[in-house]
Short mmCIF file of C-alpha atoms in Angstrom, two decimals:
data_model
loop_
_atom_site.label_atom_id
_atom_site.label_comp_id
_atom_site.label_asym_id
_atom_site.label_seq_id
_atom_site.Cartn_x
_atom_site.Cartn_y
_atom_site.Cartn_z
CA MET X 1 -87.92 -79.96 69.22
CA THR X 2 -85.77 -81.83 72.11
CA ASP X 3 -84.58 -85.54 70.56
CA GLU X 4 -87.13 -86.99 73.55
CA ALA X 5 -90.08 -85.89 71.79
CA ALA X 6 -88.76 -86.63 68.04
CA ARG X 7 -88.91 -90.56 69.42
CA GLY X 8 -92.23 -90.01 70.31
CA ARG X 9 -92.49 -90.18 73.99
CA LEU X 10 -93.03 -87.50 76.79
CA THR X 11 -90.65 -84.94 77.64
CA ARG X 12 -89.44 -84.50 81.17
CA GLY X 13 -91.60 -81.50 81.59
CA ALA X 14 -94.32 -83.61 79.83
CA LYS X 15 -93.54 -86.60 82.67
CA ALA X 16 -93.41 -84.27 85.87
CA ALA X 17 -96.99 -82.62 84.76
CA LEU X 18 -98.62 -86.10 84.26
CA LEU X 19 -96.98 -87.67 87.65
CA ASP X 20 -98.75 -84.19 89.37
CA THR X 21 -102.17 -84.95 87.90
CA MET X 22 -102.04 -88.74 88.74
CA ARG X 23 -101.05 -87.30 93.21
CA LYS X 24 -104.03 -85.59 92.87
CA VAL X 25 -106.36 -88.34 91.23
CA ARG X 26 -108.44 -90.09 94.18
CA VAL X 27 -107.84 -94.00 94.85
CA GLY X 28 -110.48 -95.78 92.46
CA GLU X 29 -110.77 -93.37 89.85
CA LYS X 30 -108.78 -93.41 86.54
CA PRO X 31 -106.16 -90.37 85.42
CA SER X 32 -107.11 -88.70 82.29
CA VAL X 33 -104.30 -87.94 80.32
CA VAL X 34 -106.68 -85.11 78.16
CA ALA X 35 -108.90 -83.42 80.64
CA SER X 36 -112.01 -81.72 78.69
CA VAL X 37 -112.81 -77.83 79.46
CA PRO X 38 -116.54 -77.78 79.93
CA ARG X 39 -118.59 -74.66 78.06
CA ALA X 40 -120.86 -73.05 80.54
CA GLY X 41 -122.07 -70.75 77.42
CA ARG X 42 -120.27 -68.54 74.99
CA HIS X 43 -119.70 -64.96 76.31
CA ASP X 44 -118.97 -61.82 74.93
CA VAL X 45 -115.25 -61.65 75.14
CA SER X 46 -114.58 -58.52 72.49
CA PHE X 47 -113.34 -55.12 73.60
CA ALA X 48 -116.66 -53.63 72.49
CA SER X 49 -118.62 -54.82 75.18
CA LEU X 50 -116.97 -53.16 77.75
CA PRO X 51 -119.18 -50.72 79.60
CA ALA X 52 -117.15 -47.34 78.61
CA TYR X 53 -116.42 -47.97 75.07
CA ARG X 54 -120.49 -48.64 74.49
CA GLN X 55 -121.18 -45.58 76.27
CA LEU X 56 -118.22 -43.93 74.02
CA SER X 57 -119.98 -45.49 70.95
CA THR X 58 -123.41 -43.44 72.56
CA GLN X 59 -121.73 -40.65 72.76
CA ARG X 60 -119.89 -40.54 69.01
CA ALA X 61 -123.45 -41.59 67.56
CA LEU X 62 -125.46 -38.49 69.75
CA ALA X 63 -122.30 -36.23 68.50
CA ASP X 64 -122.54 -37.85 64.81
CA VAL X 65 -126.69 -36.91 64.53
CA MET X 66 -125.88 -33.62 65.67
CA ASP X 67 -122.96 -33.15 63.19
CA VAL X 68 -121.02 -32.09 66.09
CA SER X 69 -116.91 -32.97 65.44
CA ILE X 70 -115.61 -35.69 68.62
CA PRO X 71 -113.24 -32.95 70.50
CA PHE X 72 -110.28 -36.12 71.25
CA TYR X 73 -107.11 -36.44 69.71
CA ARG X 74 -107.48 -33.67 67.18
CA THR X 75 -104.68 -33.37 65.08
CA HIS X 76 -102.43 -29.86 65.77
CA ASP X 77 -100.62 -28.89 62.10
CA VAL X 78 -98.20 -27.03 63.98
CA ARG X 79 -96.33 -26.29 67.37
CA ALA X 80 -99.39 -25.35 69.41
CA GLY X 81 -99.14 -22.36 71.88
CA ALA X 82 -101.29 -19.47 72.39
CA GLN X 83 -102.47 -19.76 68.94
CA SER X 84 -102.06 -23.10 66.65
CA VAL X 85 -103.62 -24.62 63.62
CA ILE X 86 -106.57 -27.34 63.55
CA GLY X 87 -107.22 -29.05 60.17
CA GLY X 88 -106.13 -26.31 58.43
CA SER X 89 -107.79 -23.57 60.21
CA ALA X 90 -105.69 -20.87 62.14
CA VAL X 91 -106.91 -20.99 66.23
CA ILE X 92 -106.93 -19.15 69.32
CA ASN X 93 -105.95 -21.45 71.45
CA PHE X 94 -106.76 -21.92 74.84
CA ALA X 95 -106.06 -25.96 75.72
CA SER X 96 -102.50 -25.12 75.78
CA TYR X 97 -100.04 -26.15 79.16
CA ASP X 98 -97.51 -23.71 78.01
CA TYR X 99 -98.13 -20.89 80.59
CA LEU X 100 -95.42 -18.69 80.21
CA GLY X 101 -94.79 -19.21 76.17
CA LEU X 102 -91.67 -20.95 76.26
CA ASN X 103 -92.74 -23.91 74.26
CA GLY X 104 -89.97 -23.48 71.21
CA ARG X 105 -87.93 -20.65 72.46
CA PRO X 106 -84.67 -20.16 70.59
CA GLU X 107 -82.45 -21.21 73.90
CA ILE X 108 -84.60 -23.84 74.72
CA THR X 109 -84.20 -25.74 71.66
CA ARG X 110 -80.43 -24.79 71.35
CA ALA X 111 -79.95 -26.48 74.43
CA VAL X 112 -81.47 -29.59 73.50
CA ALA X 113 -80.01 -29.80 70.34
CA ALA X 114 -76.64 -29.67 72.16
CA ALA X 115 -77.95 -31.89 74.45
CA THR X 116 -78.82 -34.25 72.48
CA ALA X 117 -75.39 -34.41 70.00
CA LYS X 118 -73.87 -34.97 73.35
CA TRP X 119 -75.64 -37.63 75.13
CA GLY X 120 -77.99 -39.27 72.98
CA THR X 121 -82.17 -39.68 73.01
CA SER X 122 -82.09 -41.98 75.75
CA VAL X 123 -79.99 -43.48 79.07
CA SER X 124 -80.83 -46.45 77.59
CA ALA X 125 -81.47 -48.01 80.95
CA SER X 126 -83.10 -47.00 84.78
CA ARG X 127 -80.37 -44.85 86.75
CA ILE X 128 -79.95 -47.51 89.00
CA THR X 129 -78.96 -49.56 86.38
CA ALA X 130 -77.11 -47.32 83.64
CA GLY X 131 -75.95 -44.84 86.15
CA GLU X 132 -76.54 -41.35 86.26
CA ARG X 133 -75.63 -38.47 84.27
CA SER X 134 -75.13 -34.65 84.60
CA PHE X 135 -78.47 -33.53 83.62
CA HIS X 136 -79.91 -35.21 85.39
CA HIS X 137 -78.22 -33.38 89.01
CA GLU X 138 -78.28 -29.97 87.63
CA LEU X 139 -82.46 -30.38 86.78
CA GLU X 140 -82.79 -31.97 89.71
CA HIS X 141 -80.41 -29.24 92.20
CA ALA X 142 -82.54 -26.45 89.69
CA ILE X 143 -86.27 -27.98 91.04
CA ALA X 144 -84.83 -28.38 94.50
CA ASP X 145 -83.93 -24.58 94.74
CA ILE X 146 -87.23 -23.69 93.88
CA TYR X 147 -88.76 -25.31 96.76
CA GLU X 148 -86.11 -24.86 98.89
CA THR X 149 -85.55 -28.29 99.79
CA GLU X 150 -82.66 -30.66 100.28
CA ALA X 151 -83.21 -32.93 97.16
CA SER X 152 -85.51 -34.15 94.23
CA LEU X 153 -85.88 -36.43 91.96
CA ALA X 154 -87.23 -36.56 88.41
CA PHE X 155 -89.05 -39.64 86.58
CA VAL X 156 -90.20 -39.85 83.07
CA SER X 157 -93.74 -39.76 84.14
CA GLY X 158 -95.83 -37.28 85.90
CA HIS X 159 -99.14 -39.52 86.63
CA ALA X 160 -96.27 -42.20 87.34
CA THR X 161 -94.47 -39.96 90.14
CA ALA X 162 -97.38 -39.85 92.05
CA ILE X 163 -98.43 -43.51 92.12
CA SER X 164 -94.42 -44.54 92.65
CA THR X 165 -93.99 -42.43 95.53
CA ILE X 166 -97.26 -43.20 97.42
CA ALA X 167 -96.51 -47.17 96.65
CA ALA X 168 -93.58 -46.63 98.62
CA LEU X 169 -94.54 -44.85 101.27
CA LEU X 170 -97.73 -46.39 102.89
CA GLY X 171 -99.48 -49.47 103.13
CA PRO X 172 -102.11 -51.23 104.28
CA ARG X 173 -101.60 -49.80 107.88
CA ASP X 174 -101.83 -46.63 106.56
CA LEU X 175 -104.33 -43.65 105.64
CA ILE X 176 -104.11 -41.08 102.59
CA ILE X 177 -106.44 -38.42 102.83
CA HIS X 178 -107.18 -35.90 99.77
CA ASP X 179 -109.00 -33.61 98.47
CA SER X 180 -112.38 -35.00 96.76
CA LEU X 181 -111.29 -33.26 93.51
CA ILE X 182 -107.61 -34.31 93.37
CA HIS X 183 -105.99 -35.56 90.02
CA ASN X 184 -106.41 -39.56 89.15
CA CYS X 185 -102.74 -40.37 89.83
CA VAL X 186 -103.56 -40.05 93.41
CA VAL X 187 -106.25 -41.61 93.23
CA VAL X 188 -104.56 -43.85 91.67
CA GLY X 189 -101.45 -44.26 93.77
CA ALA X 190 -104.01 -44.62 97.42
CA GLN X 191 -105.85 -47.64 95.56
CA LEU X 192 -102.53 -49.72 94.15
CA CYS X 193 -100.29 -49.00 97.37
CA GLY X 194 -103.68 -50.38 99.73
CA ALA X 195 -103.83 -48.34 102.01
CA THR X 196 -107.15 -47.20 103.60
CA ARG X 197 -108.68 -43.72 101.19
CA ARG X 198 -110.76 -41.27 102.14
CA SER X 199 -111.73 -37.58 100.81
CA PHE X 200 -113.03 -34.19 101.98
CA ALA X 201 -114.81 -31.99 100.64
CA HIS X 202 -113.20 -29.52 98.44
CA ASN X 203 -110.94 -27.21 100.43
CA ASP X 204 -113.34 -27.34 103.12
CA MET X 205 -110.02 -27.77 105.97
CA LYS X 206 -112.90 -27.95 109.09
CA ALA X 207 -114.33 -31.22 106.70
CA LEU X 208 -110.65 -32.48 106.72
CA THR X 209 -109.86 -31.48 110.45
CA ASP X 210 -113.38 -33.24 111.21
CA VAL X 211 -111.99 -36.95 110.00
CA LEU X 212 -108.81 -36.93 111.12
CA ALA X 213 -110.11 -35.94 114.32
CA THR X 214 -112.08 -39.17 114.15
CA THR X 215 -109.52 -41.69 112.42
CA ARG X 216 -106.17 -40.33 112.83
CA ASP X 217 -105.26 -43.04 115.47
CA ARG X 218 -106.32 -45.47 113.83
CA PHE X 219 -103.50 -45.52 111.57
CA GLU X 220 -99.97 -46.07 111.58
CA ARG X 221 -98.62 -42.98 108.63
CA VAL X 222 -101.81 -40.33 107.37
CA LEU X 223 -100.62 -38.49 103.89
CA ILE X 224 -102.43 -35.77 103.21
CA VAL X 225 -102.99 -34.71 100.06
CA SER X 226 -103.73 -31.42 97.69
CA GLU X 227 -102.94 -29.54 94.63
CA GLY X 228 -101.48 -26.44 94.51
CA LEU X 229 -103.93 -25.24 92.03
CA TYR X 230 -106.83 -27.09 91.04
CA SER X 231 -106.48 -28.06 86.87
CA MET X 232 -110.54 -28.31 86.49
CA ASP X 233 -111.31 -25.15 88.61
CA GLY X 234 -108.80 -23.07 88.78
CA ASP X 235 -108.27 -22.57 92.78
CA GLY X 236 -106.43 -23.96 95.25
CA PRO X 237 -106.49 -24.51 99.21
CA ASP X 238 -105.91 -22.30 101.94
CA LEU X 239 -101.79 -23.40 102.25
CA ALA X 240 -101.00 -22.33 105.62
CA GLN X 241 -104.23 -23.54 107.53
CA LEU X 242 -103.26 -26.94 105.65
CA VAL X 243 -99.53 -27.33 106.72
CA ASN X 244 -101.28 -26.28 110.46
CA ILE X 245 -103.12 -29.66 110.11
CA LYS X 246 -100.40 -31.87 109.29
CA GLU X 247 -98.85 -30.26 111.75
CA GLN X 248 -101.39 -30.90 114.42
CA PHE X 249 -102.35 -34.59 114.03
CA ASP X 250 -98.72 -35.57 113.01
CA CYS X 251 -99.24 -36.57 109.42
CA TRP X 252 -97.55 -35.74 106.14
CA LEU X 253 -98.48 -34.01 103.42
CA MET X 254 -98.10 -33.76 99.32
CA VAL X 255 -99.20 -30.74 97.93
CA ASP X 256 -99.43 -31.58 93.71
CA ASP X 257 -98.63 -28.07 92.40
CA ALA X 258 -98.04 -28.94 88.72
CA HIS X 259 -100.03 -26.61 87.85
CA GLY X 260 -98.70 -23.82 90.11
CA LEU X 261 -95.43 -23.76 89.11
CA GLY X 262 -94.98 -20.39 86.65
CA VAL X 263 -98.51 -19.17 87.55
CA LEU X 264 -98.73 -18.77 91.00
CA GLY X 265 -96.71 -16.40 92.86
CA LYS X 266 -94.14 -13.33 92.37
CA THR X 267 -92.15 -15.35 90.55
CA GLY X 268 -94.45 -18.13 89.84
CA LYS X 269 -92.78 -20.44 92.51
CA GLY X 270 -96.45 -21.88 93.04
CA ILE X 271 -98.28 -21.85 96.03
CA PHE X 272 -96.00 -21.45 98.95
CA GLU X 273 -94.63 -17.97 97.32
CA MET X 274 -98.43 -17.11 96.90
CA ALA X 275 -99.41 -17.88 100.23
CA ASP X 276 -96.37 -16.40 102.00
CA VAL X 277 -95.64 -20.27 103.45
CA ASP X 278 -92.15 -21.69 104.35
CA PRO X 279 -92.22 -24.35 101.84
CA LYS X 280 -89.91 -27.04 103.59
CA ARG X 281 -93.63 -27.15 105.87
CA VAL X 282 -95.05 -29.33 102.93
CA ASP X 283 -93.22 -32.76 103.79
CA ILE X 284 -93.73 -33.90 99.69
CA TRP X 285 -93.44 -31.23 96.78
CA LEU X 286 -95.28 -33.09 93.23
CA GLY X 287 -94.96 -31.63 90.20
CA THR X 288 -94.69 -31.94 86.43
CA MET X 289 -91.99 -31.05 83.40
CA SER X 290 -95.42 -31.20 80.89
CA LYS X 291 -97.00 -27.60 81.36
CA THR X 292 -94.30 -24.45 82.68
CA LEU X 293 -91.19 -26.36 82.00
CA VAL X 294 -91.90 -27.40 78.40
CA SER X 295 -90.88 -30.74 78.37
CA CYS X 296 -92.16 -34.11 79.86
CA GLY X 297 -91.82 -36.03 83.15
CA GLY X 298 -92.30 -35.85 87.00
CA TYR X 299 -90.79 -34.73 90.12
CA ILE X 300 -90.94 -34.60 93.42
CA ALA X 301 -88.81 -32.69 96.02
CA GLY X 302 -88.60 -33.17 100.04
CA SER X 303 -86.16 -33.74 102.31
CA ARG X 304 -82.67 -35.89 101.19
CA VAL X 305 -83.93 -39.15 103.52
CA LEU X 306 -87.19 -38.99 101.55
CA ILE X 307 -85.32 -38.72 97.79
CA ASP X 308 -82.65 -41.35 99.01
CA TYR X 309 -85.48 -43.94 99.85
CA LEU X 310 -87.38 -43.19 96.77
CA LYS X 311 -84.35 -43.54 94.69
CA LEU X 312 -84.01 -46.93 95.91
CA THR X 313 -87.69 -48.01 95.97
CA ALA X 314 -90.24 -45.94 93.60
CA PRO X 315 -91.14 -48.67 91.40
CA GLY X 316 -91.36 -45.91 88.21
CA MET X 317 -88.09 -45.11 89.41
CA VAL X 318 -85.98 -48.66 90.14
CA TYR X 319 -88.17 -50.24 87.16
CA SER X 320 -88.27 -47.34 84.04
CA VAL X 321 -86.22 -45.72 82.11
CA GLY X 322 -84.42 -42.66 83.23
CA LEU X 323 -85.53 -39.12 82.18
CA PRO X 324 -83.42 -38.75 78.37
CA ALA X 325 -81.29 -35.56 78.27
CA PRO X 326 -83.21 -33.10 75.84
CA ALA X 327 -86.57 -33.40 78.74
CA ALA X 328 -84.10 -32.39 80.70
CA VAL X 329 -82.36 -30.45 79.42
CA ALA X 330 -85.57 -28.93 78.59
CA ALA X 331 -87.35 -28.33 81.95
CA PHE X 332 -83.82 -26.72 83.49
CA THR X 333 -83.57 -24.31 80.53
CA ALA X 334 -87.15 -23.26 80.86
CA ILE X 335 -86.87 -22.88 84.95
CA ARG X 336 -83.96 -20.61 84.14
CA LEU X 337 -85.82 -18.46 81.49
CA MET X 338 -88.60 -18.86 84.10
CA GLN X 339 -86.38 -16.59 86.27
CA ARG X 340 -84.58 -14.99 84.38
CA GLU X 341 -87.73 -13.36 82.90
CA PRO X 342 -90.47 -12.64 85.92
CA GLU X 343 -92.51 -10.72 83.46
CA ARG X 344 -93.93 -13.69 82.01
CA VAL X 345 -95.33 -14.72 85.12
CA ALA X 346 -96.64 -11.21 85.38
CA ARG X 347 -98.20 -11.24 82.02
CA LEU X 348 -100.10 -14.46 82.09
CA GLN X 349 -101.62 -13.54 85.85
CA ALA X 350 -102.92 -10.06 84.13
CA ASN X 351 -104.28 -12.01 81.04
CA GLY X 352 -105.83 -15.00 83.70
CA GLN X 353 -107.76 -12.08 85.81
CA ARG X 354 -108.74 -10.40 82.55
CA PHE X 355 -109.76 -13.71 81.38
CA LEU X 356 -111.78 -14.06 85.21
CA GLN X 357 -113.53 -10.79 85.28
CA ARG X 358 -115.11 -10.79 81.77
CA ALA X 359 -116.24 -14.09 81.60
CA ARG X 360 -118.06 -12.91 84.90
CA ASP X 361 -119.17 -9.45 83.27
CA ALA X 362 -120.82 -11.47 80.80
CA GLY X 363 -122.78 -14.07 83.32
CA LEU X 364 -120.56 -16.98 82.51
CA ASN X 365 -120.50 -19.15 85.08
CA VAL X 366 -116.44 -19.54 86.18
CA GLY X 367 -117.17 -21.53 89.46
CA THR X 368 -114.28 -20.48 92.34
CA SER X 369 -111.59 -20.01 90.13
CA TRP X 370 -109.18 -17.77 91.26
CA GLY X 371 -108.46 -16.57 87.17
CA TYR X 372 -104.94 -17.51 87.21
CA ALA X 373 -104.13 -19.65 83.84
CA VAL X 374 -106.68 -21.81 84.33
CA THR X 375 -110.56 -21.13 83.85
CA PRO X 376 -113.46 -23.12 83.44
CA VAL X 377 -116.91 -21.69 81.64
CA ILE X 378 -119.69 -24.53 83.50
CA LEU X 379 -122.69 -25.40 81.62
CA GLY X 380 -123.52 -29.03 83.44
CA ASP X 381 -124.97 -30.84 80.08
CA SER X 382 -122.16 -32.86 78.42
CA PHE X 383 -123.67 -32.59 74.68
CA ARG X 384 -123.83 -28.73 75.11
CA THR X 385 -121.03 -28.85 76.29
CA LEU X 386 -119.35 -30.85 73.49
CA MET X 387 -121.98 -28.33 70.93
CA LEU X 388 -120.36 -25.03 72.39
CA ALA X 389 -116.93 -26.32 71.73
CA ASP X 390 -116.93 -27.43 68.48
CA ARG X 391 -119.43 -23.99 67.65
CA LEU X 392 -116.34 -22.03 69.85
CA LEU X 393 -113.75 -23.99 67.29
CA LYS X 394 -115.68 -23.58 64.05
CA ARG X 395 -115.22 -19.75 64.98
CA GLY X 396 -111.52 -19.74 65.58
CA TYR X 397 -111.09 -20.59 69.55
CA ASN X 398 -109.97 -24.03 70.65
CA ALA X 399 -110.99 -24.89 74.34
CA PHE X 400 -111.45 -28.05 75.18
CA PRO X 401 -114.34 -29.63 76.68
CA ILE X 402 -114.89 -31.52 79.80
CA ILE X 403 -116.79 -34.00 80.73
CA PRO X 404 -117.71 -36.87 83.09
CA PRO X 405 -115.76 -39.23 84.75
CA GLY X 406 -113.03 -36.01 84.19
CA VAL X 407 -115.66 -33.81 86.41
CA PRO X 408 -118.31 -35.06 88.18
CA GLU X 409 -121.79 -35.82 86.83
CA GLN X 410 -123.92 -31.84 85.83
CA SER X 411 -120.64 -30.10 86.29
CA ALA X 412 -119.68 -30.66 82.30
CA ARG X 413 -117.91 -27.26 81.58
CA LEU X 414 -114.39 -26.14 78.71
CA ARG X 415 -111.87 -25.48 80.48
CA PHE X 416 -109.78 -22.21 79.25
CA PHE X 417 -105.99 -22.00 79.60
CA ILE X 418 -104.43 -18.66 79.53
CA SER X 419 -100.97 -18.26 78.70
CA SER X 420 -98.82 -15.55 78.79
CA GLU X 421 -98.55 -14.63 75.07
CA HIS X 422 -102.28 -14.15 75.04
CA THR X 423 -103.58 -10.91 73.59
CA ASP X 424 -106.40 -8.65 75.05
CA GLU X 425 -108.06 -8.86 71.82
CA GLN X 426 -107.88 -13.05 71.62
CA ILE X 427 -109.25 -13.12 75.30
CA ASP X 428 -112.22 -10.42 74.38
CA GLY X 429 -112.93 -12.28 71.64
CA ALA X 430 -113.03 -15.78 73.14
CA VAL X 431 -115.60 -14.85 76.11
CA ALA X 432 -117.84 -12.90 73.47
CA ALA X 433 -117.86 -16.05 71.54
CA ALA X 434 -118.49 -18.14 74.03
CA LEU X 435 -121.03 -15.95 75.40
CA GLU X 436 -122.82 -15.48 71.82
CA GLU X 437 -122.72 -19.20 71.31
CA LEU X 438 -123.92 -20.35 74.37
CA THR X 439 -127.05 -18.00 74.12
CA LEU X 440 -127.79 -19.28 70.81
CA LEU X 441 -127.80 -22.69 72.48
CA GLN X 442 -130.18 -21.65 75.50
CA SER X 443 -132.61 -20.29 72.99
CA GLU X 444 -132.37 -23.60 70.76
CA SER X 445 -133.02 -25.78 73.77
CA GLN X 446 -130.38 -28.32 72.88
CA SER X 447 -130.30 -31.24 75.94
CA LEU X 448 -129.60 -34.26 76.18
CA GLY X 449 -132.76 -35.47 75.87
CA THR X 450 -133.15 -33.34 72.44
CA MET X 451 -130.51 -34.96 71.00
CA ALA X 452 -131.71 -39.03 72.31
CA LYS X 453 -135.06 -37.82 70.29
CA LEU X 454 -133.51 -36.78 67.11
CA MET X 455 -130.96 -39.73 67.06
CA MET X 456 -133.89 -42.14 67.93
CA ALA X 457 -135.59 -40.44 65.18
CA LYS X 458 -132.45 -41.47 62.82
CA ILE X 459 -131.93 -44.71 63.70
CA LYS X 460 -135.98 -45.74 63.01
CA SER X 461 -135.50 -43.85 59.24
#
C-alpha cells in the first residue's frame, strides 16, 4: 500500500482515472465516481457450454452405451514401436510414427545421454537470446544435406514451424493456395497471417492450375503448399507437375514431407527422391523430427536467404526457446542411422506394400494409398470406426480411429502406420482381424442411428 492510500487519499493513478472520466462527461452531467455496470441477463460461461465439448460429451455417452472405450490419450506402459503394452496387455502397434524402428536404439540413447551430461536438458532461452550450440549446427547441416539446400533451421515444434514460417513470409496482399487435405498447421498459419487462402482438390494439378490462372495476378506473392505423403490417406502429389506449375506462375512452393522422410525414395530422402525431382526446385521444405527421426520439433530447409530471414523474423524461432540437446542429438543420430542402414527403408516399403495388397485382397477400402508406411481402412461411419478400433484392440491390434473433424465427414477410417519392424505374420493377422470384425459389425447393422436409439432407451430407463 502506498503512503497516499494509507492516509485515505487518492493515489496518482486514481486521480488520473477520475480526471479522465470528468473530461468525458458532457456539460450539465454529474460525473459518477463508481459507475454501475448493467447486467443483460445471466450467460452460461462454463467451458462445458462450448459446442465442441457438448459434441464430445455426446460421443462419450454413445461410446458408454455401446461399451466402447474412448481411444484418445491411451496410456502405454512401455516404449511404443511396432509392439506396445496398453492397460497391461501386449498389442501389435499400428499407431506409431516410428517408421524405421529407431526409437530406443542404443546408439541414439547413448548419444542423448552424453549430450545431456554435457549440455543439460535446455538451452534456457531463445537462440537469438541465449545463443546457439554446436548440436544445433550439426543437426541443421545434416538436414540441409538431405534436401541439398544451402541451409536449414530447427524449431522446437513441428506445428509451430509451419505457422511461424507462413506468418513471417506472407501477409494481406498475398495468396496461399493449398491442397484440400493439407495439415492443420498450414491452415492455421494461413488464417493467422492475413493472406487470402484458397484450396484445390486433393492432388488435382489441373484444379491448381485453374485457380492460379484466374487469381495469380491479383496478389503480390503466392505460396503453394502440398504434402509429400499425406498422413490420413497415404498418397501424395505429382511433384514434377507441382514444380512446373509453381515456376509457370512465379510462386513459392512449400512441401511438407514430414511423413515422407525415411519412407519415400530408395534411401528415404522423401518425395523428391522417389519422384526424381531436383529438391532445389522446391523453395521451402517443411518437416518434423517426431516421426522417422524419433525426436521432437520441426525444421525448414531452403536457401540461405530464407533461413537467415526466418532466424530473425519467425515468431516460433525468435520468441520460443531453442531446441534442447537431447532432442537435437536424437534427431541427428537418427539421420546418421537412416543413412547407414538403408535396408530399414527397404524393409519398411516392403511391409507397407504387403499391408496394402493384403487389405485390397480382403476387399477393404484403402482409398488412394500408395502403401508406404500409411494406409487407411475407410469405413465412413464414425461410430462404426470407433467400434472396429475397440474390437481390434481387444484382439491385440492397436490401430487409431480418425473421425471428423480430423477427416472430412463420412470418411472416418482406421489409420494403420506400418513400421520396418512389423513382421509378415503381424501384418497378415491385422488385416484378417479387421476383415472379420468389420464383417461382424456389418451383420449386426451397427450404425449411428442404432446407437442413438440405444442411448435414448438408456436415458429413459
